[in-house]
Short mmCIF file of C-alpha atoms in Angstrom, two decimals:
data_model
loop_
_atom_site.label_atom_id
_atom_site.label_comp_id
_atom_site.label_asym_id
_atom_site.label_seq_id
_atom_site.Cartn_x
_atom_site.Cartn_y
_atom_site.Cartn_z
CA UNK A 1 0.00 0.00 0.00
CA UNK A 2 1.32 3.27 -0.92
CA UNK A 3 1.54 6.17 1.50
CA UNK A 4 -1.34 8.14 -0.05
CA UNK A 5 -3.60 5.11 0.18
CA UNK A 6 -2.64 4.64 3.80
CA UNK A 7 -3.48 8.25 4.66
CA UNK A 8 -6.85 7.97 2.87
CA UNK A 9 -7.65 4.82 4.82
CA UNK A 10 -6.76 6.45 8.14
CA UNK A 11 -8.94 9.48 7.30
CA UNK A 12 -11.92 7.24 6.54
CA UNK A 13 -11.40 5.32 9.78
CA UNK A 14 -11.21 8.63 11.75
CA UNK A 15 -14.41 9.90 10.19
CA UNK A 16 -16.22 6.63 11.00
CA UNK A 17 -14.99 6.71 14.59
CA UNK A 18 -16.07 10.30 15.04
CA UNK A 19 -19.50 9.50 13.58
CA UNK A 20 -20.01 6.63 15.98
CA UNK A 21 -18.93 8.82 18.90
CA UNK A 22 -21.28 11.61 17.93
CA UNK A 23 -24.16 9.19 17.47
CA UNK A 24 -24.00 8.03 21.09
CA UNK A 25 -23.45 11.45 22.61
CA UNK A 26 -26.14 13.92 23.72
CA UNK A 27 -26.20 17.52 22.79
CA UNK A 28 -26.19 20.05 25.63
CA UNK A 29 -29.64 21.55 26.50
CA UNK A 30 -28.51 25.04 25.65
CA UNK A 31 -26.21 26.00 22.90
CA UNK A 32 -23.63 28.71 23.34
CA UNK A 33 -25.00 32.20 23.15
CA UNK A 34 -23.53 34.39 20.49
CA UNK A 35 -21.33 37.16 21.84
CA UNK A 36 -21.96 40.69 20.65
CA UNK A 37 -19.48 42.13 18.33
CA UNK A 38 -17.08 44.41 20.15
CA UNK A 39 -16.75 47.97 19.02
CA UNK A 40 -13.88 48.55 16.69
CA UNK A 41 -12.21 51.09 18.97
CA UNK A 42 -12.26 48.91 22.12
CA UNK A 43 -9.82 46.10 22.68
CA UNK A 44 -11.19 45.06 26.13
CA UNK A 45 -13.12 41.87 26.77
CA UNK A 46 -16.74 41.95 25.78
CA UNK A 47 -19.13 43.25 28.49
CA UNK A 48 -22.00 41.02 29.62
CA UNK A 49 -25.40 41.37 28.01
CA UNK A 50 -27.92 43.75 29.60
CA UNK A 51 -30.43 42.21 31.98
CA UNK A 52 -33.25 42.68 29.56
CA UNK A 53 -31.62 40.44 27.01
CA UNK A 54 -31.07 37.56 29.41
CA UNK A 55 -33.79 34.95 29.54
CA UNK A 56 -35.41 34.99 32.99
CA UNK A 57 -34.77 32.10 35.27
CA UNK A 58 -37.78 29.82 35.89
CA UNK A 59 -38.25 31.21 39.43
CA UNK A 60 -38.38 34.79 38.14
CA UNK A 61 -41.09 34.19 35.57
CA UNK A 62 -44.29 35.83 36.93
CA UNK A 63 -47.21 33.47 37.22
CA UNK A 64 -50.36 34.53 35.34
CA UNK A 65 -52.83 36.35 37.60
CA UNK A 66 -56.59 35.67 37.41
CA UNK A 67 -58.89 38.43 36.17
CA UNK A 68 -60.65 40.50 38.85
CA UNK A 69 -64.11 39.50 37.62
CA UNK A 70 -63.45 35.80 38.07
CA UNK A 71 -62.02 36.05 41.55
CA UNK A 72 -63.96 33.93 44.01
CA UNK A 73 -65.93 36.07 46.50
CA UNK A 74 -64.78 35.81 50.04
CA UNK A 75 -68.31 36.31 51.41
CA UNK A 76 -71.60 34.91 50.04
CA UNK A 77 -73.97 37.17 48.15
CA UNK A 78 -76.98 38.43 50.13
CA UNK A 79 -79.43 36.29 48.14
CA UNK A 80 -77.34 33.09 48.36
CA UNK A 81 -77.36 30.70 51.29
CA UNK A 82 -74.33 30.78 53.49
CA UNK A 83 -72.07 27.76 53.05
CA UNK A 84 -72.15 25.46 56.06
CA UNK A 85 -69.07 25.56 58.23
CA UNK A 86 -66.44 22.98 57.42
CA UNK A 87 -66.11 22.02 61.02
CA UNK A 88 -68.99 21.56 63.45
CA UNK A 89 -69.14 24.18 66.10
CA UNK A 90 -68.26 22.99 69.51
CA UNK A 91 -70.92 23.57 72.16
CA UNK A 92 -69.91 26.06 74.70
CA UNK A 93 -69.55 24.72 78.19
CA UNK A 94 -72.49 25.49 80.40
CA UNK A 95 -71.94 28.53 82.49
CA UNK A 96 -72.31 28.09 86.20
CA UNK A 97 -75.55 29.49 87.52
CA UNK A 98 -75.02 32.89 89.02
CA UNK A 99 -75.84 33.01 92.63
CA UNK A 100 -78.75 35.17 93.60
CA UNK A 101 -77.64 38.60 94.74
CA UNK A 102 -77.52 39.31 98.36
CA UNK A 103 -79.84 42.03 99.61
CA UNK A 104 -76.95 44.42 99.62
CA UNK A 105 -76.00 43.69 96.00
CA UNK A 106 -77.76 45.99 93.49
CA UNK A 107 -79.80 44.32 90.75
CA UNK A 108 -78.52 44.67 87.20
CA UNK A 109 -80.66 46.08 84.38
CA UNK A 110 -82.39 49.32 83.40
CA UNK A 111 -83.74 51.51 86.17
CA UNK A 112 -87.35 50.96 87.15
CA UNK A 113 -89.88 53.65 86.25
CA UNK A 114 -91.08 55.93 89.02
CA UNK A 115 -93.86 54.43 91.05
CA UNK A 116 -92.78 50.80 91.22
CA UNK A 117 -92.59 47.77 88.96
CA UNK A 118 -95.70 48.46 86.91
CA UNK A 119 -95.16 49.80 83.41
CA UNK A 120 -96.42 53.26 82.52
CA UNK A 121 -100.07 53.25 81.53
CA UNK A 122 -101.99 55.51 79.21
CA UNK A 123 -104.85 57.50 80.71
CA UNK A 124 -107.69 55.21 81.69
CA UNK A 125 -110.22 57.00 79.49
CA UNK A 126 -108.16 56.27 76.35
CA UNK A 127 -108.59 52.53 76.92
CA UNK A 128 -112.32 52.71 77.57
CA UNK A 129 -114.88 52.24 74.82
CA UNK A 130 -117.15 55.28 74.27
CA UNK A 131 -120.04 53.53 76.04
CA UNK A 132 -117.96 53.47 79.25
CA UNK A 133 -116.68 57.04 79.15
CA UNK A 134 -118.09 59.83 81.24
CA UNK A 135 -118.94 63.19 79.73
CA UNK A 136 -115.70 64.67 81.07
CA UNK A 137 -113.61 61.87 79.53
CA UNK A 138 -114.99 62.44 76.02
CA UNK A 139 -113.45 65.92 75.56
CA UNK A 140 -116.27 67.20 73.33
CA UNK A 141 -116.72 70.70 71.93
CA UNK A 142 -119.70 72.80 70.91
CA UNK A 143 -120.60 72.57 67.25
CA UNK A 144 -120.44 75.96 65.50
CA UNK A 145 -123.45 77.18 63.51
CA UNK A 146 -123.44 79.10 60.26
CA UNK A 147 -124.74 82.68 60.46
CA UNK A 148 -126.44 82.35 57.07
CA UNK A 149 -128.16 79.05 57.95
CA UNK A 150 -129.28 80.40 61.30
CA UNK A 151 -130.78 83.50 59.68
CA UNK A 152 -132.62 81.36 57.12
CA UNK A 153 -134.01 79.14 59.87
CA UNK A 154 -135.25 81.99 62.06
CA UNK A 155 -136.92 83.56 59.02
CA UNK A 156 -138.85 80.30 58.50
CA UNK A 157 -139.93 80.35 62.16
CA UNK A 158 -141.23 83.88 61.80
CA UNK A 159 -143.17 82.90 58.68
CA UNK A 160 -144.92 80.13 60.67
CA UNK A 161 -145.78 82.53 63.50
CA UNK A 162 -143.54 80.89 66.13
CA UNK A 163 -142.86 83.10 69.13
CA UNK A 164 -139.21 82.98 70.11
CA UNK A 165 -136.26 85.15 71.07
CA UNK A 166 -132.53 84.94 70.54
CA UNK A 167 -130.45 83.89 73.56
CA UNK A 168 -126.77 84.29 74.45
CA UNK A 169 -124.39 81.52 73.51
CA UNK A 170 -124.46 78.63 75.99
CA UNK A 171 -121.25 76.86 76.99
CA UNK A 172 -121.53 74.56 80.00
CA UNK A 173 -118.26 72.74 79.25
CA UNK A 174 -117.53 69.20 78.08
CA UNK A 175 -119.31 69.88 74.76
CA UNK A 176 -122.58 70.93 76.39
CA UNK A 177 -123.95 74.10 74.86
CA UNK A 178 -125.50 75.86 71.87
CA UNK A 179 -123.68 78.24 69.59
CA UNK A 180 -126.82 80.18 68.57
CA UNK A 181 -129.66 79.26 70.95
CA UNK A 182 -133.23 80.49 70.84
CA UNK A 183 -135.97 80.32 73.46
CA UNK A 184 -139.43 79.35 72.18
CA UNK A 185 -142.58 80.36 74.08
CA UNK A 186 -145.22 79.50 71.43
CA UNK A 187 -144.81 76.51 69.10
CA UNK A 188 -147.39 78.07 66.77
CA UNK A 189 -149.71 81.06 67.08
CA UNK A 190 -152.07 80.38 69.97
CA UNK A 191 -150.27 77.20 71.09
CA UNK A 192 -148.03 77.80 74.06
CA UNK A 193 -144.96 75.74 74.83
CA UNK A 194 -144.76 75.18 78.57
CA UNK A 195 -142.32 75.75 80.01
CA UNK A 196 -140.39 77.82 77.52
CA UNK A 197 -137.89 75.68 75.65
CA UNK A 198 -134.30 76.58 74.82
CA UNK A 199 -132.98 74.81 71.72
CA UNK A 200 -131.36 75.28 68.35
CA UNK A 201 -133.47 76.78 65.60
CA UNK A 202 -133.61 73.57 63.47
CA UNK A 203 -135.25 71.70 66.38
CA UNK A 204 -137.81 74.49 66.88
CA UNK A 205 -138.57 74.53 63.14
CA UNK A 206 -139.14 70.75 63.06
CA UNK A 207 -141.46 71.07 66.08
CA UNK A 208 -143.52 73.83 64.44
CA UNK A 209 -143.92 71.95 61.15
CA UNK A 210 -144.84 68.71 62.93
CA UNK A 211 -147.48 70.53 64.96
CA UNK A 212 -148.96 72.40 62.00
CA UNK A 213 -148.93 69.62 59.40
CA UNK A 214 -149.54 66.48 61.49
CA UNK A 215 -150.52 67.00 65.14
CA UNK A 216 -153.25 69.62 64.63
CA UNK A 217 -154.90 67.78 61.70
CA UNK A 218 -154.77 64.44 63.61
CA UNK A 219 -156.33 66.03 66.70
CA UNK A 220 -159.12 67.60 64.59
CA UNK A 221 -159.90 64.19 63.05
CA UNK A 222 -159.62 62.05 66.20
CA UNK A 223 -160.78 64.41 68.99
CA UNK A 224 -162.95 67.16 67.48
CA UNK A 225 -165.11 67.41 70.60
CA UNK A 226 -162.10 68.57 72.65
CA UNK A 227 -161.56 71.62 70.52
CA UNK A 228 -158.20 72.89 69.45
CA UNK A 229 -154.82 72.32 71.10
CA UNK A 230 -153.83 75.29 73.24
CA UNK A 231 -150.65 74.06 74.98
CA UNK A 232 -147.85 71.62 74.39
CA UNK A 233 -146.28 70.52 77.66
CA UNK A 234 -142.61 69.70 77.27
CA UNK A 235 -140.53 67.74 79.78
CA UNK A 236 -137.01 68.57 78.64
CA UNK A 237 -135.36 70.80 76.08
CA UNK A 238 -131.72 71.87 76.56
CA UNK A 239 -129.96 69.97 79.36
CA UNK A 240 -126.31 69.06 79.79
CA UNK A 241 -126.26 65.28 80.28
CA UNK A 242 -125.61 61.95 78.62
CA UNK A 243 -128.31 59.91 76.93
CA UNK A 244 -131.00 58.73 79.32
CA UNK A 245 -129.15 60.63 82.09
CA UNK A 246 -126.63 57.79 82.33
CA UNK A 247 -123.23 58.21 83.97
CA UNK A 248 -121.35 56.94 80.89
CA UNK A 249 -122.09 56.74 77.18
CA UNK A 250 -122.80 59.09 74.31
CA UNK A 251 -123.80 62.68 74.89
CA UNK A 252 -127.52 63.42 74.70
CA UNK A 253 -128.87 65.56 71.90
CA UNK A 254 -130.52 67.59 74.65
CA UNK A 255 -126.99 68.72 75.60
CA UNK A 256 -126.53 70.11 72.08
CA UNK A 257 -129.95 71.82 71.78
CA UNK A 258 -131.20 69.36 69.15
CA UNK A 259 -133.95 67.65 71.17
CA UNK A 260 -137.23 68.19 72.96
CA UNK A 261 -139.40 65.81 75.00
CA UNK A 262 -143.20 66.17 74.67
CA UNK A 263 -145.18 64.98 77.71
CA UNK A 264 -148.77 65.94 76.86
CA UNK A 265 -151.20 68.06 74.79
CA UNK A 266 -153.71 70.37 76.41
CA UNK A 267 -157.02 71.01 74.60
CA UNK A 268 -159.68 73.68 75.02
CA UNK A 269 -162.10 71.12 76.47
CA UNK A 270 -161.73 67.82 78.22
CA UNK A 271 -158.66 66.22 79.69
CA UNK A 272 -155.09 66.49 78.50
CA UNK A 273 -153.84 63.75 76.25
CA UNK A 274 -150.78 62.42 78.07
CA UNK A 275 -148.17 60.50 76.20
CA UNK A 276 -148.09 56.93 77.53
CA UNK A 277 -148.08 53.37 76.24
CA UNK A 278 -151.00 53.14 73.80
CA UNK A 279 -150.00 50.31 71.47
CA UNK A 280 -153.13 48.32 72.38
CA UNK A 281 -155.37 51.35 73.04
CA UNK A 282 -158.45 50.85 70.80
CA UNK A 283 -159.77 54.38 71.31
CA UNK A 284 -159.43 57.41 69.06
CA UNK A 285 -157.04 58.86 71.66
CA UNK A 286 -154.80 55.86 71.09
CA UNK A 287 -155.11 56.32 67.35
CA UNK A 288 -154.19 60.00 67.73
CA UNK A 289 -151.00 59.26 69.68
CA UNK A 290 -149.88 56.50 67.30
CA UNK A 291 -150.54 58.77 64.34
CA UNK A 292 -148.52 61.73 65.61
CA UNK A 293 -145.71 59.43 66.74
CA UNK A 294 -145.38 57.90 63.28
CA UNK A 295 -145.67 61.31 61.59
CA UNK A 296 -142.86 62.67 63.74
CA UNK A 297 -140.32 60.80 61.62
CA UNK A 298 -141.20 63.08 58.68
CA UNK A 299 -139.75 66.06 60.56
CA UNK A 300 -137.29 64.67 63.13
CA UNK A 301 -134.43 62.25 62.56
CA UNK A 302 -135.10 60.47 65.88
CA UNK A 303 -138.48 59.63 67.39
CA UNK A 304 -138.70 57.54 70.56
CA UNK A 305 -142.13 56.86 72.04
CA UNK A 306 -143.35 54.93 75.11
CA UNK A 307 -143.01 51.66 73.21
CA UNK A 308 -139.27 52.18 72.74
CA UNK A 309 -137.94 51.52 76.25
CA UNK A 310 -138.54 52.24 79.90
CA UNK A 311 -136.74 55.59 79.70
CA UNK A 312 -139.44 56.98 77.37
CA UNK A 313 -142.62 55.56 78.92
CA UNK A 314 -144.05 59.03 79.60
CA UNK A 315 -143.04 61.19 76.63
CA UNK A 316 -141.95 61.50 73.01
CA UNK A 317 -138.27 62.13 72.48
CA UNK A 318 -137.78 64.13 69.28
CA UNK A 319 -134.39 65.27 67.92
CA UNK A 320 -132.71 66.46 64.73
CA UNK A 321 -129.33 64.77 64.96
CA UNK A 322 -127.64 64.49 61.56
CA UNK A 323 -126.59 60.97 60.55
CA UNK A 324 -124.70 59.68 57.55
CA UNK A 325 -126.88 59.09 54.53
CA UNK A 326 -129.87 60.85 56.09
CA UNK A 327 -130.59 57.81 58.27
CA UNK A 328 -133.50 58.16 60.73
CA UNK A 329 -134.44 56.15 63.78
CA UNK A 330 -138.10 56.07 64.69
CA UNK A 331 -139.71 53.75 67.22
#
């Protein structure tokens, strides 16, 4: 073998050996980084790369942060049930019973109200129903009257021939009184009212119309032999009291000047016709009383006769109280 052939053979064997060596070797995980080209005027060693060009180490890489809108709430929403606790709560140990205080030890708690242990109470009258209240407890006032309406009413009385006079305002307290009272001495011309009656004008006007349009015609038909009516005897007009003179209950219409009680009718001849129970009276006198009692509801808003109750066994109670819807009570 010549020398050139020997060199060629050695070269081939070196290449094959290097190939086998490279095939079994592993490459390093990172290749060498290229060094920046030094400036032409500097002969010093190359300076290290700036920090921004170095790849960050794995520990320095910031972890991605979740978006604010997907962050789990730390507390439940108001309309969501609260999650049960992960651990059951431990019962607290029972506290030892506190010994009762000695007489010298002050009691704990808010101070007691003046007057003892009872709680403050509202005034007794505020807890009572109206039927159990006295006149003083009801705190009533006198109802005012219109000047124009009063003048119209008194003009109607004068047209009917009623004899009356104006009276000073009455105020007896507790709602008893009349703003514009009048005193009537003759219910109609020639028919006296005994004793004189103090009332409001509307009550006097209802009385005059009832007498003229119902009582006088009924008396002429039922009792012609007794002549005409000359006197109407009244038992009560204005009086400060409760209904039926009770100690408690609603105020009477007499206390407001709206009522009058008629006890009897006096005629020119014969006996007086007294108001009493005549439901079963078969005489014309009985028919007269029942007729005028029924007719009273055409003029008054309340008519109570002897058949109503024991408190009215001897008279008619007539009043002009105003009720809702024009309601009237007649018995």
